[in-house]
Coordinates of C-alpha atoms in Angstrom, one line a residue:
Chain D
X14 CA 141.4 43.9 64.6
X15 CA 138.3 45.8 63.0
X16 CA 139.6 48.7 61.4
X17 CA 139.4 52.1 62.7
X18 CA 137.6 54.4 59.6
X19 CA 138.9 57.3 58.7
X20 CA 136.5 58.7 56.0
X21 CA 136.6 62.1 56.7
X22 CA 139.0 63.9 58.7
X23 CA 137.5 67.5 60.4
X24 CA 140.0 70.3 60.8
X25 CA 138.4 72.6 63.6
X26 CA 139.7 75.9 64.2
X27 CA 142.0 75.5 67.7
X28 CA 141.2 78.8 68.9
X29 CA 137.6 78.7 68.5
X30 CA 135.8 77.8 71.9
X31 CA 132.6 77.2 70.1
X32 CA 133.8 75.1 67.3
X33 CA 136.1 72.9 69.9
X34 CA 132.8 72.4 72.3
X35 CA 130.7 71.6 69.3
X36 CA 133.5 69.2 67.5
X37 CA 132.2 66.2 68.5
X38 CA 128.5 66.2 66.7
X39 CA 128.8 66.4 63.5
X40 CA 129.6 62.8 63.1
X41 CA 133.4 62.8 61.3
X42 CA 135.2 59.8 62.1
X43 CA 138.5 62.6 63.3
X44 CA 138.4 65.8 64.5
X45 CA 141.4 67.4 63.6
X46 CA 141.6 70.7 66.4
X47 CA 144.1 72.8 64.3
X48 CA 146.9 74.9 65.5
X49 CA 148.4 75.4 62.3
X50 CA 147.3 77.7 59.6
X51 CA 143.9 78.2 60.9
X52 CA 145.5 80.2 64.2
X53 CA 147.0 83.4 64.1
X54 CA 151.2 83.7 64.9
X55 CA 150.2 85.5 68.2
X56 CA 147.3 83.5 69.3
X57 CA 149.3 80.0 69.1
X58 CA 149.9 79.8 73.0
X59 CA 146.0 80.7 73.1
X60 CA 144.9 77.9 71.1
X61 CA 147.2 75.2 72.6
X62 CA 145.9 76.0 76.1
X63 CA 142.3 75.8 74.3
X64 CA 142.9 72.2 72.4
X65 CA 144.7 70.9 75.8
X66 CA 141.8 71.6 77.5
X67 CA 138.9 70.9 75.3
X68 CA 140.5 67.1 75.3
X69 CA 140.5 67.3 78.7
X70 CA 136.8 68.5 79.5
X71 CA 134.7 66.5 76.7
X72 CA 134.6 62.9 75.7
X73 CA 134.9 63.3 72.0
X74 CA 133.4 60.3 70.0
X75 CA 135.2 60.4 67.2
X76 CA 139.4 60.1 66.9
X77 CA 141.0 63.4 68.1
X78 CA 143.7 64.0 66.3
X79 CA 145.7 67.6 66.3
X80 CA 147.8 69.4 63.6
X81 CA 150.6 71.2 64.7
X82 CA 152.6 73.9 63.7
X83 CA 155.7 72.2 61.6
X84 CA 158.4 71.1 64.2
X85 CA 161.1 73.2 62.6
X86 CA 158.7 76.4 63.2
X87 CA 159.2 78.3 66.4
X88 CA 155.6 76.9 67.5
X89 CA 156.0 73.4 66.8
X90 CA 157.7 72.1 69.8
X91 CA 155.8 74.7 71.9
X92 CA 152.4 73.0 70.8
X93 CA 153.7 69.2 71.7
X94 CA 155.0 70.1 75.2
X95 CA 151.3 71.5 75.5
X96 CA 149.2 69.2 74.1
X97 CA 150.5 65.9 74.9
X98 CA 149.6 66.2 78.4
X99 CA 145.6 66.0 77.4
X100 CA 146.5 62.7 75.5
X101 CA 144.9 63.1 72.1
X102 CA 144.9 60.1 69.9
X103 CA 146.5 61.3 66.7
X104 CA 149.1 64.2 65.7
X105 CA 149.3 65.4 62.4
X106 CA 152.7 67.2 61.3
X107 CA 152.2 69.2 58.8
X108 CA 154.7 70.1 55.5
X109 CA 156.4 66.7 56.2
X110 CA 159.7 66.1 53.8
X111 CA 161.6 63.8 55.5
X112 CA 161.4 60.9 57.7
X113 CA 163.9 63.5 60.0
X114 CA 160.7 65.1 61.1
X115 CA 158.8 62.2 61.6
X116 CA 161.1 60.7 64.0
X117 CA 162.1 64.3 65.8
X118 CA 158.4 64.4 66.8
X119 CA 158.3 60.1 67.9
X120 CA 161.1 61.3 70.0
X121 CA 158.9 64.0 71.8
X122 CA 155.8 62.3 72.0
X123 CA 157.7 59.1 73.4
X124 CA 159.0 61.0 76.3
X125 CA 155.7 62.9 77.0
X126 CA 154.1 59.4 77.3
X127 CA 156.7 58.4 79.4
X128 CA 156.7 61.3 81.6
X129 CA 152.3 61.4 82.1
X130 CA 152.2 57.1 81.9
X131 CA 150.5 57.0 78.8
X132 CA 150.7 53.3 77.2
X133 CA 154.5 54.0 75.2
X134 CA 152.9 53.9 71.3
X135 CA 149.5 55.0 72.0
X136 CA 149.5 58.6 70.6
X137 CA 149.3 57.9 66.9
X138 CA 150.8 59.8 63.8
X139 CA 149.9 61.2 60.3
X140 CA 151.7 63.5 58.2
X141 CA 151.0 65.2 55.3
X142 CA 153.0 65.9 52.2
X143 CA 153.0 69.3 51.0
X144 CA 155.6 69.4 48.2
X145 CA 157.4 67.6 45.6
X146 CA 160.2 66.8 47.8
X147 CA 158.1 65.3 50.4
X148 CA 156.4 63.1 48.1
X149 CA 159.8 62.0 46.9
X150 CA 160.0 61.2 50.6
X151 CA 156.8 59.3 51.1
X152 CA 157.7 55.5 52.0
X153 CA 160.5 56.9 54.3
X154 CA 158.0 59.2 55.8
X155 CA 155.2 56.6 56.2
X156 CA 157.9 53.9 57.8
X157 CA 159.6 56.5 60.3
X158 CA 157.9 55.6 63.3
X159 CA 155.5 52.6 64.1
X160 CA 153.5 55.8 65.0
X161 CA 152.5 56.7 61.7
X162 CA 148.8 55.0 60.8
X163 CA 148.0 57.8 57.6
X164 CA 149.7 60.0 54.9
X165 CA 147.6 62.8 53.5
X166 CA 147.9 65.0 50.7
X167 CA 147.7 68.9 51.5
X168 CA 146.7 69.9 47.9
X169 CA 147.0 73.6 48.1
X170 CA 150.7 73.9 49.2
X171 CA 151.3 71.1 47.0
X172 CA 149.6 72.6 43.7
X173 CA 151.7 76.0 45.1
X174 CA 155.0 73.9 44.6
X175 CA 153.9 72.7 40.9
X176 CA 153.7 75.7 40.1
X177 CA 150.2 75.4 38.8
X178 CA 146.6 76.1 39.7
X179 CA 144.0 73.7 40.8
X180 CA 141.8 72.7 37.9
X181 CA 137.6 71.1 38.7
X182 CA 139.1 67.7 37.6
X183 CA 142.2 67.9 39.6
X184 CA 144.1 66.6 36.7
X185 CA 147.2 68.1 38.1
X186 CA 147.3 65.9 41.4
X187 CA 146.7 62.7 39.7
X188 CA 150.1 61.5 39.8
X189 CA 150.6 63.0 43.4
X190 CA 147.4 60.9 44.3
X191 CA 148.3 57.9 42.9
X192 CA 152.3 58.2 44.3
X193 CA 151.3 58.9 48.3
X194 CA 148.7 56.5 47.6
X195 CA 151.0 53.8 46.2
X196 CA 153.9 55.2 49.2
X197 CA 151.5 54.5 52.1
X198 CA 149.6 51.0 50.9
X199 CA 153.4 49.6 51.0
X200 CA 153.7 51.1 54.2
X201 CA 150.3 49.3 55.1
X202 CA 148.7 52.6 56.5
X203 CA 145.8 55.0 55.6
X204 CA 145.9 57.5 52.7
X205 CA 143.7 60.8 53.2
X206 CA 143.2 63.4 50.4
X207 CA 143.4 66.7 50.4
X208 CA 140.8 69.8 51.5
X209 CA 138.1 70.7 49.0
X210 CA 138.1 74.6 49.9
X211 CA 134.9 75.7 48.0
X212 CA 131.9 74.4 50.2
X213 CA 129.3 75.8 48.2
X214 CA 130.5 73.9 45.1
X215 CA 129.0 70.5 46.2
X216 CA 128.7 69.1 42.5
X217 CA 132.5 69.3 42.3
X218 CA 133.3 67.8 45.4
X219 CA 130.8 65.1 45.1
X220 CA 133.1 64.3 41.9
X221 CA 136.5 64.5 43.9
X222 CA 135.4 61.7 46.9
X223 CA 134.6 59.6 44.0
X224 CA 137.3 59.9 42.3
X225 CA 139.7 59.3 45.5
X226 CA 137.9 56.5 46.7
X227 CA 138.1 55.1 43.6
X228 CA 141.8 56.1 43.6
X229 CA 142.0 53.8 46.4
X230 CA 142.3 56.6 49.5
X231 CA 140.6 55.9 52.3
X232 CA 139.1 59.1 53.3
X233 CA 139.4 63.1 53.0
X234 CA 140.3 66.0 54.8
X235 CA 137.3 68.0 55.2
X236 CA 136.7 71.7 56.4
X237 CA 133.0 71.8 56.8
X238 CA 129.8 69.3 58.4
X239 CA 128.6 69.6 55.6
X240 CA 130.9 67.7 53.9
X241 CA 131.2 65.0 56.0
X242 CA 127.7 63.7 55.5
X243 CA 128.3 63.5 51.8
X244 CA 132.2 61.8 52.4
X245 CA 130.5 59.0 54.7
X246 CA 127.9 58.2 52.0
X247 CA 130.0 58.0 49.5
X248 CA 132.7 55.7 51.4
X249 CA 130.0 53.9 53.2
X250 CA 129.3 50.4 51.1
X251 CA 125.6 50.0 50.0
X252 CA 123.3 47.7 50.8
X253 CA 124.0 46.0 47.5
X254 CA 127.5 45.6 47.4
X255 CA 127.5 44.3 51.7
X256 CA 124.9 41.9 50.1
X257 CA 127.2 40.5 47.5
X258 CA 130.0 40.6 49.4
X259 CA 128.2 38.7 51.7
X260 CA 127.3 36.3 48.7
X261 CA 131.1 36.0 47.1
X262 CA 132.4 34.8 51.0
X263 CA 129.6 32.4 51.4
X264 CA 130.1 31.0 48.2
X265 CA 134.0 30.8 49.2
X266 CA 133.5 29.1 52.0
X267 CA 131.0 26.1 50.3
X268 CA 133.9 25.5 48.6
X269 CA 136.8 25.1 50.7
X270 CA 134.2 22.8 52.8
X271 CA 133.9 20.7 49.2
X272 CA 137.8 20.8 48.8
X273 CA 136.8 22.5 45.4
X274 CA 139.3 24.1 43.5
X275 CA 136.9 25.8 41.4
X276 CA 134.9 28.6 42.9
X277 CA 132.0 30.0 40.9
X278 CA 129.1 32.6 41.5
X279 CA 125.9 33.2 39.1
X280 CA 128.8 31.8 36.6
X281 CA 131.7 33.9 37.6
X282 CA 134.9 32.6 38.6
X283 CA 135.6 34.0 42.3
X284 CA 139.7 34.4 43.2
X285 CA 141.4 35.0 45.6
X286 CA 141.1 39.1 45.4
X287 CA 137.9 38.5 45.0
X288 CA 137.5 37.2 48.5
X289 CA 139.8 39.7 50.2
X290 CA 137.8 42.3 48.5
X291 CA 134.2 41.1 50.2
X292 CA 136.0 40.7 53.5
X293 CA 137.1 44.1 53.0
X294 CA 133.2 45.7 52.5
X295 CA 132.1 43.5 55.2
X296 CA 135.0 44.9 57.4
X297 CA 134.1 48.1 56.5
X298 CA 130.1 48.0 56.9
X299 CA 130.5 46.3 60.5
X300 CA 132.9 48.9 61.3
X301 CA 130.3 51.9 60.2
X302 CA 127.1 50.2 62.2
X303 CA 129.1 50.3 65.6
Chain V
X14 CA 156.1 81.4 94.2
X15 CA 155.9 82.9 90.6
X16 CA 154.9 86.8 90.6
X17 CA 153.1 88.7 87.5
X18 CA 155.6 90.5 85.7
X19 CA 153.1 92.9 83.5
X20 CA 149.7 92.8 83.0
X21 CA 148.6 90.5 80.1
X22 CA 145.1 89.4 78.2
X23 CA 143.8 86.7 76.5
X24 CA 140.8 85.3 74.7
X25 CA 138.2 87.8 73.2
X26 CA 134.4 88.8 73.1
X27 CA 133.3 86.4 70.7
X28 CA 130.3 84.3 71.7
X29 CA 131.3 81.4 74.0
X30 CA 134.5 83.1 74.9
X31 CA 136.3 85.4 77.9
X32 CA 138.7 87.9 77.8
X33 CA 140.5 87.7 80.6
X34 CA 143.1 90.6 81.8
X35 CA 145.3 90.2 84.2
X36 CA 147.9 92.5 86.4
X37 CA 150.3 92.2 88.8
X38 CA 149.5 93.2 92.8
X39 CA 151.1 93.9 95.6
X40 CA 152.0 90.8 97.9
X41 CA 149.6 89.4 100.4
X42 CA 146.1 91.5 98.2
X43 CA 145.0 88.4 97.6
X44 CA 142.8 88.0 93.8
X45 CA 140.8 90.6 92.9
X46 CA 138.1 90.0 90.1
X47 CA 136.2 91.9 88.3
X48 CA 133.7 90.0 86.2
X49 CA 131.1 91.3 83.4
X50 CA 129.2 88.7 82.3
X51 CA 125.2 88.3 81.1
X52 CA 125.1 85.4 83.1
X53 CA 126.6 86.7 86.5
X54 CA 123.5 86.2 88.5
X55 CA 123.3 82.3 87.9
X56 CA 127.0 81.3 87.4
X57 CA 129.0 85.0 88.3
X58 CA 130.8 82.9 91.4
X59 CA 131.4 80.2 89.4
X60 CA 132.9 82.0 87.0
X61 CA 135.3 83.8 89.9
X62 CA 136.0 80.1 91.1
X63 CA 137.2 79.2 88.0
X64 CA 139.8 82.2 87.7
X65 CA 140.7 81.9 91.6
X66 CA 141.5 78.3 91.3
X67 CA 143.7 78.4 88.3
X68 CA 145.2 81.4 89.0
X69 CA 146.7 79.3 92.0
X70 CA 146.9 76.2 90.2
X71 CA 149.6 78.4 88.6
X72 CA 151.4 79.8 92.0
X73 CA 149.5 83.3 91.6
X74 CA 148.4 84.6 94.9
X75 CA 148.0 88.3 94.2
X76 CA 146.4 89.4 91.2
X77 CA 143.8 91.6 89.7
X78 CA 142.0 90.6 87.3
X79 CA 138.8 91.7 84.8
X80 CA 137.0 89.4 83.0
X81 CA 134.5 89.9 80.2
X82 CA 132.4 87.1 79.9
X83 CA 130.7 85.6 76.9
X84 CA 128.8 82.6 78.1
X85 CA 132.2 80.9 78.0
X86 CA 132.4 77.0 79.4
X87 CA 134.5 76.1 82.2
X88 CA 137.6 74.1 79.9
X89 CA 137.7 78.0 78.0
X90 CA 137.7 80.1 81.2
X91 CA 140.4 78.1 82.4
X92 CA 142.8 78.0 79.1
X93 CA 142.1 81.8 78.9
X94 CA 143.6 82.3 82.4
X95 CA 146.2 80.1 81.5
X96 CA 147.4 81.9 78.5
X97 CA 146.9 85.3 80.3
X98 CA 149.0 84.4 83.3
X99 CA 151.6 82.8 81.0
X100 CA 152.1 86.0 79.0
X101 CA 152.5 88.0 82.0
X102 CA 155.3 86.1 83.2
X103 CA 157.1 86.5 80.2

């Protein structure tokens, strides 16, 4: 199965008619219509009826995914019972901790698909960890429901519960990085970083999706088109590296046609992670020309 | 057949966007609207259509209702009515 790219995630205002009716051109790989922090206490209902229809009317062509309010909020429960009716593809909980609220929220989405005969298992799940105990969490949380296909980082809330600021480098969420990173390749399911809030600062954040992708993640949590554009090039392979990848498998399979142990490229040895790695940027660059 | 309890808005005049207002009326006046809208020459019964049909969608037979149009889209006129019906029945 090719593998569905999640490079950069778009959170989109759910309240916002013009933003919801315009979410679909700016090229992200998700839309994430938000009815979280981005919506005001009394306009929740408001924004639900908004996201349930705007999946309804428009053909998105991208992965629509939503963020609800956390299910042990008042809203929480309230947004699902809305929103599952319009059949989006992905929900993201918010502030998850334990895999308690991962499997409170399966439960629900299980009997919505039930009750509208959706396929059973074909509204997906992400959450993201927000706090120390939540990472602590993170395997349980990413094996909770055969739902879940991502675990993201929500850096603010998360810096908040160091108790610390957010520096240029990000120094600070390093370990947190590398820990929900580590929790969800076990779990065999995407890891998404954190917003970059500042999107006039485009040096900086240029420096952040390098850093993740070279941390491994395998896309961000963006707030702005603009950043999409640079979050695609960056996790996009270049011409270069599809060539040599196309080079190491080739080479590969001369080999196993010789029943030669030995495999060798321009005088390097080629192994096994080698391999997996040049089927992976292949993957990857057939997956971004569809 | 649910009945208005109070009258109730929703949405707001931002670009691309209603506010719809609606109040409860006496059985069997049917919908009244009351639309404002810079496009009311071209889509104005649209518009009305769009109120009328979810207002029943909802059980609502008698209702008055103003609406100030922004150049709002179908999917947001609807969800407007929608949350403005549901407040007033709460």
């Amino acid at each position: 199965m090719e593998k569905k790219l999640r490079r950069a995630m778009m959170f989109m205002p759910g309240n916002n008619p013009s933003m919801l009716q315009n979410a679909g051109i700016y090229g992200a790989d998700t839309v994430i219509f938000d009815l979280e922090d981005a919506v005001a206490i009394s306009e929740k209902d408001a924004a639900r009826h908004l996201v349930h229809n705007a999946i309804k009317y428009f053909n998105y062509p991208c992965e629509v995914a939503i963020r609800i309010n956390h299910i042990q909020t008042p809203y929480g429960v309230d947004d699902l019972k809305v929103v599952l009716a319009a059949k989006p593809d992905l929900i993201r909980l918010p502030k998850a901790e334990s895999p308690r609220d991962i499997e409170e929220v399966d439960a629900i989405i299980s009997e919505a698909e039930s009750r509208y005969s959706f396929a059973p298992g074909s509204i997906n799940m992400m959450a993201a960890v927000e706090t120390a105990k939540g990472l602590r969490n993170a395997y349980e949380i990413a094996t909770a429901s055969p739902r879940m296909v991502a675990l993201a980082i929500g850096g603010e809330d998360f810096i908040a519960d160091l108790k610390t600021t957010r520096s240029k480098d990000g120094k600070e969420l390093f370990v947190p990085r590398s820990q929900l990173l580590l929790a969800a390749r076990a779990a065999g399911i995407d890891a998404i970083d954190t917003v970059f809030a500042d999107i006039n600062d485009e040096e900086t954040f240029i420096a952040e999706v390098n850093l993740i992708k070279q941390l491994g993640f395998d896309g961000k949590s963006v707030i702005n088109p603009r950043q999409v554009r640079i979050v695609h090039q960056i996790f996009t392979p270049t011409e270069k590296e599809i060539a040599q990848a196309g080079r190491v498998i080739a080479a590969y399979n001369a080999a196993i046609e010789r029943n030669s142990g030995v495999i060798n490229l321009d005088g390097k040895m080629i192994d096994t992670p080698m391999v997996l790695r040049a089927e992976r940027v292949l993957a990857y660059a057939k997956s971004v020309k569809k | 057949m649910p009945k208005l309890l109070k009258a109730a808005q929703a949405g707001s005049v931002e670009s691309t966007d209603i506010l719809i207002m609606v109040a409860p009326a006496e059985t069997g006046a049917g919908i009244k609207i009351e639309l404002v809208s810079p496009t009311v020459q071209q889509y104005g019964e649209q518009i009305k259509n769009v109120i009328i049909s979810t207002l029943i969608a909802h059980g609502i037979e008698d209702a008055t209702v103003h609406a100030n149009d922004k150049g709002a889209l179908n999917f947001t006129i609807e969800a407007r009515v929608t949350t403005a019906i549901s407040r007033a029945l709460s």
